[in-house]
Amino acid sequence: MAANILVVEDEPAIQELLAFNLQQAGHHVISATSAERAYTLLRDTLPDLILLDWMLPGVSGIEFARRLKAEAFTKAIPIIMLTARGEEQDKISGFETGADDYITKPFSPRELLARIKAVLRRRAPQMTDDPAEIGGLRLDPGSHRVTGDGKPVELGPTEFRLLHFLMTHAERVHSRSQLLDQVWGNQVFVEDRTVDVHIRRLRRALEETGHEHLVQTVRGSGYRFSENA
Amino acid sequence: MAANILVVEDEPAIQELLAFNLQQAGHHVISATSAERAYTLLRDTLPDLILLDWMLPGVSGIEFARRLKAEAFTKAIPIIMLTARGEEQDKISGFETGADDYITKPFSPRELLARIKAVLRRRAPQMTDDPAEIGGLRLDPGSHRVTGDGKPVELGPTEFRLLHFLMTHAERVHSRSQLLDQVWGNQVFVEDRTVDVHIRRLRRALEETGHEHLVQTVRGSGYRFSENA
DNA sequence: TATAATTGTCACCAAGCTGTAATATTGCCG
DNA sequence: CGGCAATATTACAGCTTGGTGACAATTATA
């Protein structure tokens, strides 16, 4: 899977433990010991997921999470909160933070990795770098390359993201507004019909290698990526 | 799944987070910050489900829920109440008003979605994306596909919804007006006889794979989907 | 800065879908 | 077996939806 994970944790021991386990699993880890530092890091690169300690010096984890969910450019990043046992009982509403999941200390590395994987898959399968290959069409997010039966396919940025989303959510119908939310981002104001045009551009590009049939129209519902007619 | 959900919540932060998480899950969200506004919105379109905060300025959530359950046109809409922690008493009164479920803060997005799904399943099975399979006929809402013994069946949008409803409410007779309410929507003015035509179209499509006998006429009452002759 | 790509909208067309009415059948009653 | 009411079937005109090419504005690139 190999995700970029930002760990925000003030206690060095836990910090190291987390970093070790995550790296062991092939993830790339960025560390911050406070919300402020984390925020600075975020300006450079956006991670695929944030592990956030509930209790932080200065700006608390809860507060930080809320801030992340409020800002457009960090809104979509999944957050997993680290909480100490029993904290849950007393502290403020966990949901208000918008965290995607919680892990209660102490936790096993296996549980940690499992939850990370689950969150990434649930939240944004197209964010993982796993290559997708369906019906002879192959999309590799890592190298940002698409090939149909080995031959390269040229795509614009939007068509690439669109195809990536469709391929990582194949066999399902997606309405135009769902696609706008997922591919364009949910704060963008764009006409529904614009999706049609990009579907058209995607199809035209796929015609080169004869894979345009994989992008299917479901009248009255939206579009679907499927191997089957 | 993809339901229209009305969120009634006065605190903007929670409001946004709810909307965000629900949209992530593919739902369509309408928001209101007070009971009064919610009520106005209801006059235009009826949602499939209402998420209602227990604490609201002005008319309280409980009061609002009671009103919704009293009026004919909103009576059938499932309600999930959001309550603050440690107020067991609220749960009781929540149910007394006719709320279908309640969620105690804090809660994870996962729990929220699970409860929504549960309520919808109980209340309106055709709204969940669970595949239905009866007598060799299979309907998958997720991929928007129908197959008879594995072979694809072509359906128009209305026939698809009609079949979906029938299959999720099999072995029961539905009158024409019931079908109009459930499949067409309960504010549409359409002739009763129109149902006959769509039943006809559905049957014709099912003839392809020899499954037309599953859609049965009950003279004087309506139609039924059943495996048994 | 000039040039090329990319993007979102539109207008127009083709195809598909819908509701209704007219007509044909069917089932049930005596 | 008629007569009647309910249902089936068909045809169709209007409407909606999706496909497509063009275009101007914006953005990236040389």
Short mmCIF file of C-alpha atoms (C1' of nucleotides) in Angstrom, two decimals:
data_model
loop_
_atom_site.label_atom_id
_atom_site.label_comp_id
_atom_site.label_asym_id
_atom_site.label_seq_id
_atom_site.Cartn_x
_atom_site.Cartn_y
_atom_site.Cartn_z
CA MET A 1 0.00 0.00 0.00
CA ALA A 2 2.76 2.42 0.90
CA ALA A 3 1.11 5.58 2.15
CA ASN A 4 2.56 8.83 3.40
CA ILE A 5 1.57 9.09 7.02
CA LEU A 6 1.91 12.09 9.24
CA VAL A 7 2.29 11.17 12.91
CA VAL A 8 1.48 13.88 15.43
CA GLU A 9 2.55 12.70 18.86
CA ASP A 10 4.46 14.53 21.58
CA GLU A 11 5.75 11.59 23.57
CA PRO A 12 9.05 10.48 21.97
CA ALA A 13 8.70 6.84 22.99
CA ILE A 14 5.36 6.37 21.33
CA GLN A 15 6.48 8.50 18.43
CA GLU A 16 9.36 6.18 17.72
CA LEU A 17 7.32 3.09 18.23
CA LEU A 18 4.78 4.26 15.72
CA ALA A 19 7.37 5.32 13.19
CA PHE A 20 9.13 2.00 13.47
CA ASN A 21 6.02 -0.05 12.96
CA LEU A 22 4.74 2.01 10.11
CA GLN A 23 8.03 1.99 8.27
CA GLN A 24 8.27 -1.71 8.83
CA ALA A 25 5.02 -2.00 6.95
CA GLY A 26 6.40 -0.01 4.06
CA HIS A 27 4.81 3.34 4.83
CA HIS A 28 6.57 6.62 4.64
CA VAL A 29 6.44 8.49 7.92
CA ILE A 30 6.62 12.18 8.68
CA SER A 31 6.68 13.21 12.32
CA ALA A 32 5.60 16.21 14.29
CA THR A 33 5.53 16.71 18.04
CA SER A 34 2.89 19.37 18.10
CA ALA A 35 -0.06 20.62 16.12
CA GLU A 36 1.84 23.74 15.16
CA ARG A 37 4.70 21.79 13.64
CA ALA A 38 2.33 19.46 11.93
CA TYR A 39 0.54 22.35 10.36
CA THR A 40 3.77 23.75 9.01
CA LEU A 41 4.62 20.41 7.46
CA LEU A 42 1.22 20.22 5.83
CA ARG A 43 1.96 23.31 3.82
CA ASP A 44 4.67 21.46 1.96
CA THR A 45 3.15 18.08 1.36
CA LEU A 46 -0.20 16.59 2.10
CA PRO A 47 0.02 13.11 3.58
CA ASP A 48 -2.41 10.35 2.73
CA LEU A 49 -3.36 9.90 6.36
CA ILE A 50 -2.80 11.53 9.73
CA LEU A 51 -2.25 9.71 13.01
CA LEU A 52 -3.15 12.19 15.68
CA ASP A 53 -2.69 11.95 19.42
CA TRP A 54 -5.68 13.03 21.39
CA MET A 55 -3.63 14.77 24.04
CA LEU A 56 -1.17 17.28 22.73
CA PRO A 57 0.63 20.18 24.37
CA GLY A 58 -0.66 23.52 23.16
CA VAL A 59 -3.34 22.99 20.57
CA SER A 60 -5.07 19.75 21.46
CA GLY A 61 -5.57 16.94 19.01
CA ILE A 62 -9.27 17.53 18.92
CA GLU A 63 -8.87 21.17 18.13
CA PHE A 64 -6.29 20.43 15.47
CA ALA A 65 -8.48 17.83 13.84
CA ARG A 66 -11.33 20.25 13.70
CA ARG A 67 -9.12 22.79 12.05
CA LEU A 68 -7.96 20.26 9.49
CA LYS A 69 -11.49 19.31 8.64
CA ALA A 70 -12.49 22.93 8.31
CA GLU A 71 -9.85 23.87 5.76
CA ALA A 72 -10.44 22.95 2.19
CA PHE A 73 -7.00 21.63 1.34
CA THR A 74 -6.77 19.28 4.32
CA LYS A 75 -10.43 18.41 4.58
CA ALA A 76 -10.19 15.15 2.71
CA ILE A 77 -7.25 13.68 4.61
CA PRO A 78 -8.32 10.77 6.77
CA ILE A 79 -7.53 11.10 10.47
CA ILE A 80 -7.05 8.35 13.01
CA MET A 81 -7.08 9.47 16.62
CA LEU A 82 -4.91 7.91 19.29
CA THR A 83 -6.61 7.89 22.64
CA ALA A 84 -5.57 6.54 26.03
CA ARG A 85 -7.83 4.01 27.64
CA GLY A 86 -10.60 5.65 29.56
CA GLU A 87 -10.08 9.03 27.98
CA GLU A 88 -12.98 8.35 25.74
CA GLN A 89 -15.26 8.39 28.70
CA ASP A 90 -14.48 11.86 29.87
CA LYS A 91 -13.33 13.87 26.95
CA ILE A 92 -15.24 15.91 24.52
CA SER A 93 -17.33 14.40 21.80
CA GLY A 94 -15.05 12.38 19.61
CA PHE A 95 -17.19 12.78 16.64
CA GLU A 96 -16.90 16.52 16.62
CA THR A 97 -13.32 16.10 15.59
CA GLY A 98 -14.31 14.41 12.41
CA ALA A 99 -11.81 11.63 12.96
CA ASP A 100 -12.34 8.65 10.73
CA ASP A 101 -11.39 6.11 13.35
CA TYR A 102 -9.97 5.73 16.82
CA ILE A 103 -7.33 3.56 18.34
CA THR A 104 -7.13 3.10 22.07
CA LYS A 105 -3.71 2.73 23.65
CA PRO A 106 -2.20 0.33 24.16
CA PHE A 107 -2.67 -1.21 20.75
CA SER A 108 -0.94 -3.88 18.78
CA PRO A 109 0.96 -3.03 15.60
CA ARG A 110 -1.34 -5.37 13.79
CA GLU A 111 -4.42 -3.49 14.90
CA LEU A 112 -2.81 -0.22 13.95
CA LEU A 113 -1.95 -1.36 10.45
CA ALA A 114 -5.32 -2.98 9.97
CA ARG A 115 -7.14 0.21 10.86
CA ILE A 116 -4.91 2.29 8.64
CA LYS A 117 -5.55 0.00 5.76
CA ALA A 118 -9.28 0.01 6.43
CA VAL A 119 -9.45 3.78 6.60
CA LEU A 120 -7.43 4.25 3.43
CA ARG A 121 -9.53 1.79 1.54
CA ARG A 122 -12.78 3.18 2.79
CA ARG A 123 -11.89 6.77 2.36
CA ALA A 124 -9.90 6.91 -0.77
CA PRO A 125 -8.94 3.75 -2.54
CA GLN A 126 -7.69 5.88 -5.36
CA MET A 127 -5.22 7.48 -2.97
CA THR A 128 -3.19 4.37 -2.48
CA ASP A 129 -0.48 3.83 -4.99
CA ASP A 130 -1.66 0.39 -5.90
CA PRO A 131 -1.77 0.01 -9.65
CA ALA A 132 -5.17 -0.91 -11.01
CA GLU A 133 -5.65 -3.28 -13.89
CA ILE A 134 -8.98 -4.23 -15.34
CA GLY A 135 -9.83 -5.68 -18.69
CA GLY A 136 -6.38 -5.09 -20.13
CA LEU A 137 -6.33 -1.48 -19.05
CA ARG A 138 -3.66 -0.63 -16.55
CA LEU A 139 -3.29 2.51 -14.47
CA ASP A 140 -0.22 3.06 -12.33
CA PRO A 141 -0.61 5.96 -9.92
CA GLY A 142 3.05 5.80 -8.96
CA SER A 143 4.38 6.52 -12.41
CA HIS A 144 1.21 8.33 -13.41
CA ARG A 145 0.92 6.15 -16.46
CA VAL A 146 -1.90 4.41 -18.26
CA THR A 147 -1.55 1.60 -20.73
CA GLY A 148 -4.03 -0.41 -22.75
CA ASP A 149 -2.70 -3.85 -23.61
CA GLY A 150 0.77 -2.47 -23.06
CA LYS A 151 0.37 0.51 -25.36
CA PRO A 152 0.50 3.92 -23.69
CA VAL A 153 -2.64 6.01 -23.35
CA GLU A 154 -2.46 9.78 -23.19
CA LEU A 155 -4.71 11.43 -20.63
CA GLY A 156 -5.13 14.93 -19.26
CA PRO A 157 -4.97 15.43 -15.48
CA THR A 158 -8.71 15.40 -14.93
CA GLU A 159 -9.25 12.37 -17.13
CA PHE A 160 -6.50 10.60 -15.23
CA ARG A 161 -8.11 11.24 -11.85
CA LEU A 162 -11.49 10.33 -13.26
CA LEU A 163 -10.24 7.05 -14.64
CA HIS A 164 -8.36 6.34 -11.42
CA PHE A 165 -11.46 6.81 -9.36
CA LEU A 166 -13.57 4.74 -11.69
CA MET A 167 -11.06 1.91 -11.75
CA THR A 168 -10.70 1.84 -7.99
CA HIS A 169 -14.48 1.82 -7.70
CA ALA A 170 -15.33 -0.45 -10.56
CA GLU A 171 -18.61 -2.26 -11.03
CA ARG A 172 -20.48 0.51 -9.30
CA VAL A 173 -22.59 3.26 -10.71
CA HIS A 174 -21.54 6.77 -9.80
CA SER A 175 -23.83 9.72 -10.29
CA ARG A 176 -22.46 12.85 -11.83
CA SER A 177 -22.51 14.68 -8.52
CA GLN A 178 -20.73 11.81 -6.81
CA LEU A 179 -18.03 11.97 -9.43
CA LEU A 180 -17.76 15.71 -8.99
CA ASP A 181 -17.35 15.24 -5.26
CA GLN A 182 -14.80 12.50 -5.58
CA VAL A 183 -12.79 13.57 -8.58
CA TRP A 184 -13.12 17.32 -8.64
CA GLY A 185 -13.38 17.87 -4.89
CA ASN A 186 -16.47 18.67 -2.94
CA GLN A 187 -16.10 22.40 -2.70
CA VAL A 188 -15.95 23.03 -6.41
CA PHE A 189 -18.84 24.54 -8.25
CA VAL A 190 -19.11 22.83 -11.58
CA GLU A 191 -22.02 21.88 -13.77
CA ASP A 192 -23.14 18.27 -13.64
CA ARG A 193 -22.97 18.01 -17.38
CA THR A 194 -19.28 18.81 -17.35
CA VAL A 195 -18.76 15.25 -16.26
CA ASP A 196 -20.19 14.11 -19.58
CA VAL A 197 -17.59 16.03 -21.45
CA HIS A 198 -14.73 14.54 -19.48
CA ILE A 199 -16.20 11.09 -19.88
CA ARG A 200 -16.21 11.82 -23.58
CA ARG A 201 -12.56 12.88 -23.49
CA LEU A 202 -11.66 9.83 -21.49
CA ARG A 203 -13.47 7.56 -23.91
CA ARG A 204 -11.83 9.15 -26.90
CA ALA A 205 -8.41 8.59 -25.35
CA LEU A 206 -9.29 4.97 -24.61
CA GLU A 207 -10.43 4.39 -28.17
CA GLU A 208 -6.78 4.38 -29.19
CA THR A 209 -6.39 0.96 -27.65
CA GLY A 210 -10.02 -0.11 -27.93
CA HIS A 211 -10.88 0.07 -24.25
CA GLU A 212 -13.62 2.64 -24.42
CA HIS A 213 -16.28 0.02 -23.71
CA LEU A 214 -15.05 -0.20 -20.12
CA VAL A 215 -16.57 3.21 -19.39
CA GLN A 216 -20.28 2.63 -19.47
CA THR A 217 -23.30 4.88 -19.28
CA VAL A 218 -26.14 3.93 -16.99
CA ARG A 219 -28.98 6.04 -18.21
CA GLY A 220 -30.66 7.99 -15.48
CA SER A 221 -28.02 7.07 -12.91
CA GLY A 222 -24.53 7.93 -14.00
CA TYR A 223 -21.44 6.10 -15.16
CA ARG A 224 -19.83 2.79 -14.40
CA PHE A 225 -16.47 1.18 -15.05
CA SER A 226 -16.89 -2.46 -15.81
CA GLU A 227 -15.30 -5.31 -17.64
CA ASN A 228 -18.65 -6.83 -18.48
CA ALA A 229 -20.87 -5.56 -21.18
CA MET B 1 -27.27 3.37 -0.82
CA ALA B 2 -27.31 7.05 -1.75
CA ALA B 3 -30.15 8.54 0.26
CA ASN B 4 -31.35 12.10 0.60
CA ILE B 5 -30.70 13.06 4.18
CA LEU B 6 -31.91 16.16 5.96
CA VAL B 7 -29.58 17.24 8.76
CA VAL B 8 -31.07 19.49 11.41
CA GLU B 9 -28.27 20.77 13.61
CA ASP B 10 -27.56 24.26 14.84
CA GLU B 11 -23.85 24.02 15.53
CA PRO B 12 -22.01 24.80 12.27
CA ALA B 13 -18.98 22.65 13.06
CA ILE B 14 -20.99 19.51 13.66
CA GLN B 15 -23.23 20.40 10.77
CA GLU B 16 -20.30 20.48 8.39
CA LEU B 17 -18.75 17.32 9.67
CA LEU B 18 -21.99 15.46 9.34
CA ALA B 19 -22.46 16.73 5.84
CA PHE B 20 -18.92 15.86 4.93
CA ASN B 21 -19.08 12.33 6.22
CA LEU B 22 -22.46 11.64 4.73
CA GLN B 23 -21.42 12.93 1.35
CA GLN B 24 -18.28 10.84 1.56
CA ALA B 25 -20.58 7.86 1.87
CA GLY B 26 -22.47 8.89 -1.21
CA HIS B 27 -25.50 10.44 0.39
CA HIS B 28 -27.08 13.67 -0.66
CA VAL B 29 -27.31 16.13 2.20
CA ILE B 30 -29.68 18.99 2.84
CA SER B 31 -29.00 21.13 5.89
CA ALA B 32 -31.06 23.19 8.26
CA THR B 33 -30.00 24.99 11.41
CA SER B 34 -33.36 25.05 13.09
CA ALA B 35 -36.64 23.20 13.16
CA GLU B 36 -38.36 26.09 11.43
CA ARG B 37 -35.99 26.06 8.49
CA ALA B 38 -36.16 22.32 8.28
CA TYR B 39 -39.89 22.49 8.07
CA THR B 40 -39.74 24.95 5.23
CA LEU B 41 -37.37 22.70 3.34
CA LEU B 42 -39.69 19.75 3.84
CA ARG B 43 -42.37 21.48 1.84
CA ASP B 44 -40.24 21.32 -1.27
CA THR B 45 -38.74 17.88 -1.09
CA LEU B 46 -39.13 15.04 1.31
CA PRO B 47 -35.84 13.43 2.31
CA ASP B 48 -35.39 9.71 2.83
CA LEU B 49 -34.19 10.22 6.37
CA ILE B 50 -33.81 12.96 8.95
CA LEU B 51 -30.87 13.40 11.30
CA LEU B 52 -32.17 15.51 14.14
CA ASP B 53 -30.24 17.11 16.96
CA TRP B 54 -31.95 16.82 20.30
CA MET B 55 -30.80 20.24 21.40
CA LEU B 56 -32.03 22.94 19.08
CA PRO B 57 -32.67 26.62 19.60
CA GLY B 58 -36.35 27.48 19.48
CA VAL B 59 -38.39 24.40 18.80
CA SER B 60 -36.52 21.49 20.36
CA GLY B 61 -35.61 18.37 18.47
CA ILE B 62 -38.09 16.25 20.37
CA GLU B 63 -40.88 18.66 19.77
CA PHE B 64 -40.03 18.80 16.10
CA ALA B 65 -39.92 15.04 15.81
CA ARG B 66 -43.33 14.78 17.39
CA ARG B 67 -44.69 17.25 14.90
CA LEU B 68 -43.19 15.35 11.99
CA LYS B 69 -44.70 12.10 13.16
CA ALA B 70 -48.08 13.76 13.56
CA GLU B 71 -48.36 15.11 10.05
CA ALA B 72 -49.37 12.78 7.29
CA PHE B 73 -46.85 13.78 4.65
CA THR B 74 -43.81 13.51 6.93
CA LYS B 75 -45.05 10.65 9.07
CA ALA B 76 -43.22 7.96 7.17
CA ILE B 77 -39.79 9.57 7.15
CA PRO B 78 -37.36 7.78 9.45
CA ILE B 79 -35.76 9.95 12.12
CA ILE B 80 -32.45 9.45 13.89
CA MET B 81 -31.92 11.58 16.96
CA LEU B 82 -28.54 12.96 17.99
CA THR B 83 -28.27 13.14 21.74
CA ALA B 84 -25.55 14.30 24.11
CA ARG B 85 -23.85 11.79 26.35
CA GLY B 86 -25.21 10.62 29.64
CA GLU B 87 -28.80 11.56 29.18
CA GLU B 88 -30.45 8.19 29.25
CA GLN B 89 -33.74 9.84 29.79
CA ASP B 90 -33.48 11.44 26.40
CA LYS B 91 -33.29 8.12 24.69
CA ILE B 92 -36.57 7.13 26.15
CA SER B 93 -38.37 10.27 25.18
CA GLY B 94 -36.66 10.09 21.84
CA PHE B 95 -38.30 6.80 21.13
CA GLU B 96 -41.58 7.99 22.48
CA THR B 97 -41.72 10.65 19.84
CA GLY B 98 -41.33 8.04 17.18
CA ALA B 99 -37.65 8.42 16.46
CA ASP B 100 -36.42 5.31 14.73
CA ASP B 101 -33.04 5.34 16.37
CA TYR B 102 -30.78 7.54 18.40
CA ILE B 103 -27.06 8.12 18.45
CA THR B 104 -25.21 9.28 21.50
CA LYS B 105 -22.31 11.63 21.01
CA PRO B 106 -19.52 10.99 20.63
CA PHE B 107 -19.82 8.54 17.81
CA SER B 108 -17.69 7.55 14.89
CA PRO B 109 -18.68 8.19 11.30
CA ARG B 110 -18.74 4.46 10.92
CA GLU B 111 -21.34 4.06 13.62
CA LEU B 112 -23.36 6.86 12.11
CA LEU B 113 -23.37 5.26 8.69
CA ALA B 114 -24.12 1.86 10.12
CA ARG B 115 -27.15 3.15 11.94
CA ILE B 116 -28.39 5.00 8.93
CA LYS B 117 -28.11 1.89 6.88
CA ALA B 118 -29.89 -0.13 9.54
CA VAL B 119 -32.75 2.31 9.73
CA LEU B 120 -33.09 2.50 5.97
CA ARG B 121 -33.01 -1.25 5.70
CA ARG B 122 -35.78 -1.56 8.19
CA ARG B 123 -37.78 1.26 6.78
CA ALA B 124 -37.05 1.25 3.08
CA PRO B 125 -35.13 -1.81 1.96
CA GLN B 126 -35.05 -0.67 -1.65
CA MET B 127 -32.90 2.26 -0.63
CA THR B 128 -29.97 0.21 0.60
CA ASP B 129 -27.59 -1.14 -1.97
CA ASP B 130 -27.96 -4.75 -0.92
CA PRO B 131 -28.36 -7.00 -3.92
CA ALA B 132 -31.61 -8.91 -4.17
CA GLU B 133 -31.88 -12.38 -5.63
CA ILE B 134 -35.08 -14.33 -6.01
CA GLY B 135 -35.88 -17.23 -8.26
CA GLY B 136 -32.74 -16.88 -10.35
CA LEU B 137 -33.34 -13.19 -10.91
CA ARG B 138 -30.69 -10.95 -9.47
CA LEU B 139 -30.74 -7.19 -9.02
CA ASP B 140 -27.67 -5.32 -7.85
CA PRO B 141 -28.32 -1.69 -6.97
CA GLY B 142 -24.62 -0.90 -6.60
CA SER B 143 -23.75 -1.71 -10.17
CA HIS B 144 -27.29 -1.05 -11.32
CA ARG B 145 -27.46 -4.42 -12.99
CA VAL B 146 -30.11 -7.06 -13.43
CA THR B 147 -29.40 -10.60 -14.48
CA GLY B 148 -31.63 -13.60 -15.04
CA ASP B 149 -29.71 -16.83 -14.55
CA GLY B 150 -26.55 -14.89 -15.18
CA LYS B 151 -27.70 -13.32 -18.42
CA PRO B 152 -28.09 -9.54 -18.43
CA VAL B 153 -31.54 -7.98 -18.49
CA GLU B 154 -32.05 -4.53 -19.97
CA LEU B 155 -34.34 -2.21 -18.03
CA GLY B 156 -35.25 1.45 -18.19
CA PRO B 157 -34.92 3.58 -15.05
CA THR B 158 -38.54 3.26 -13.97
CA GLU B 159 -38.68 -0.48 -14.59
CA PHE B 160 -35.49 -0.83 -12.59
CA ARG B 161 -36.93 1.00 -9.59
CA LEU B 162 -40.17 -0.88 -9.92
CA LEU B 163 -38.45 -4.24 -9.96
CA HIS B 164 -36.21 -3.20 -7.10
CA PHE B 165 -39.17 -2.29 -4.97
CA LEU B 166 -41.04 -5.44 -5.84
CA MET B 167 -38.04 -7.64 -5.09
CA THR B 168 -37.35 -6.00 -1.76
CA HIS B 169 -41.01 -6.38 -0.88
CA ALA B 170 -41.66 -9.74 -2.39
CA GLU B 171 -44.57 -12.04 -1.58
CA ARG B 172 -46.79 -9.08 -0.88
CA VAL B 173 -49.48 -7.53 -3.00
CA HIS B 174 -49.06 -3.87 -3.80
CA SER B 175 -51.89 -1.76 -5.12
CA ARG B 176 -51.27 0.56 -8.02
CA SER B 177 -51.37 3.62 -5.82
CA GLN B 178 -48.98 2.05 -3.37
CA LEU B 179 -46.57 1.40 -6.19
CA LEU B 180 -46.96 4.95 -7.41
CA ASP B 181 -46.13 6.23 -3.96
CA GLN B 182 -43.16 3.98 -3.47
CA VAL B 183 -41.65 3.88 -6.92
CA TRP B 184 -42.69 7.15 -8.49
CA GLY B 185 -42.67 9.26 -5.33
CA ASN B 186 -45.59 10.41 -3.32
CA GLN B 187 -46.08 13.85 -4.75
CA VAL B 188 -46.30 12.84 -8.37
CA PHE B 189 -49.57 12.94 -10.21
CA VAL B 190 -49.78 9.98 -12.51
CA GLU B 191 -52.66 7.81 -13.65
CA ASP B 192 -53.07 4.49 -11.88
CA ARG B 193 -53.23 2.75 -15.22
CA THR B 194 -49.70 3.86 -15.99
CA VAL B 195 -48.48 1.22 -13.60
CA ASP B 196 -49.95 -1.45 -15.87
CA VAL B 197 -47.86 -0.21 -18.73
CA HIS B 198 -44.65 -0.29 -16.76
CA ILE B 199 -45.48 -3.74 -15.45
CA ARG B 200 -45.90 -4.72 -19.05
CA ARG B 201 -42.53 -3.26 -19.98
CA LEU B 202 -40.92 -4.98 -17.04
CA ARG B 203 -42.44 -8.31 -17.99
CA ARG B 204 -41.38 -7.98 -21.58
CA ALA B 205 -37.80 -7.35 -20.47
CA LEU B 206 -37.92 -10.34 -18.15
CA GLU B 207 -39.21 -12.57 -20.93
CA GLU B 208 -35.72 -12.53 -22.39
CA THR B 209 -34.57 -14.83 -19.64
CA GLY B 210 -37.93 -16.41 -18.87
CA HIS B 211 -38.52 -14.74 -15.53
CA GLU B 212 -41.71 -12.92 -16.34
CA HIS B 213 -43.75 -15.30 -14.19
CA LEU B 214 -42.21 -13.73 -11.08
CA VAL B 215 -44.28 -10.59 -11.63
CA GLN B 216 -47.82 -11.63 -10.91
CA THR B 217 -51.18 -9.97 -11.22
CA VAL B 218 -53.58 -10.17 -8.33
CA ARG B 219 -56.89 -9.30 -9.85
CA GLY B 220 -58.67 -6.56 -7.99
CA SER B 221 -55.70 -5.84 -5.75
CA GLY B 222 -52.55 -5.09 -7.63
CA TYR B 223 -49.25 -6.81 -8.33
CA ARG B 224 -46.99 -9.17 -6.50
CA PHE B 225 -43.46 -10.44 -6.90
CA SER B 226 -43.28 -14.08 -5.97
CA GLU B 227 -41.30 -17.18 -6.65
CA ASN B 228 -44.36 -19.36 -6.33
CA ALA B 229 -46.98 -19.62 -9.00
"C1'" DT C 1 5.96 36.42 -23.59
"C1'" DA C 2 4.36 33.28 -27.01
"C1'" DT C 3 2.50 28.76 -27.54
"C1'" DA C 4 0.29 24.74 -26.27
"C1'" DA C 5 -2.88 22.21 -22.97
"C1'" DT C 6 -6.52 22.03 -20.27
"C1'" DT C 7 -11.05 23.20 -18.56
"C1'" DG C 8 -15.86 24.31 -18.06
"C1'" DT C 9 -20.10 25.60 -20.80
"C1'" DC C 10 -23.17 25.64 -24.51
"C1'" DA C 11 -25.96 24.48 -28.34
"C1'" DC C 12 -27.69 21.01 -31.03
"C1'" DC C 13 -28.78 16.33 -32.20
"C1'" DA C 14 -29.99 11.51 -31.50
"C1'" DA C 15 -31.72 8.13 -28.72
"C1'" DG C 16 -34.32 6.62 -25.04
"C1'" DC C 17 -38.06 7.06 -21.77
"C1'" DT C 18 -42.76 8.31 -20.13
"C1'" DG C 19 -47.60 8.88 -19.56
"C1'" DT C 20 -51.97 8.46 -21.82
"C1'" DA C 21 -55.54 6.97 -24.54
"C1'" DA C 22 -57.51 3.71 -27.60
"C1'" DT C 23 -58.23 -1.09 -28.30
"C1'" DA C 24 -57.96 -5.98 -27.34
"C1'" DT C 25 -58.17 -9.77 -23.85
"C1'" DT C 26 -59.15 -12.01 -19.92
"C1'" DG C 27 -61.56 -13.48 -15.86
"C1'" DC C 28 -65.63 -13.58 -13.14
"C1'" DC C 29 -70.53 -13.22 -12.22
"C1'" DG C 30 -75.17 -14.55 -12.96
"C1'" DC D 1 -73.24 -18.38 -22.61
"C1'" DG D 2 -73.55 -12.99 -22.44
"C1'" DG D 3 -72.34 -8.85 -19.84
"C1'" DC D 4 -69.21 -6.35 -17.28
"C1'" DA D 5 -65.21 -4.87 -15.12
"C1'" DA D 6 -60.38 -5.40 -14.70
"C1'" DT D 7 -56.16 -6.01 -16.96
"C1'" DA D 8 -53.07 -6.43 -21.15
"C1'" DT D 9 -51.25 -4.53 -25.15
"C1'" DT D 10 -50.07 -1.24 -28.51
"C1'" DA D 11 -49.14 3.13 -30.57
"C1'" DC D 12 -47.56 7.60 -30.10
"C1'" DA D 13 -46.40 12.39 -29.21
"C1'" DG D 14 -43.84 14.95 -25.91
"C1'" DC D 15 -40.22 15.16 -22.94
"C1'" DT D 16 -35.73 14.03 -20.83
"C1'" DT D 17 -31.25 12.45 -21.03
"C1'" DG D 18 -26.78 11.69 -22.92
"C1'" DG D 19 -23.32 12.36 -26.85
"C1'" DT D 20 -20.63 15.51 -29.34
"C1'" DG D 21 -18.07 19.30 -31.35
"C1'" DA D 22 -16.96 24.04 -30.83
"C1'" DC D 23 -15.30 27.84 -28.12
"C1'" DA D 24 -13.50 31.14 -24.91
"C1'" DA D 25 -11.07 31.45 -20.69
"C1'" DT D 26 -7.56 29.88 -17.92
"C1'" DT D 27 -3.30 27.62 -16.89
"C1'" DA D 28 0.96 25.38 -17.83
"C1'" DT D 29 5.11 25.26 -20.65
"C1'" DA D 30 8.75 26.54 -23.59
#
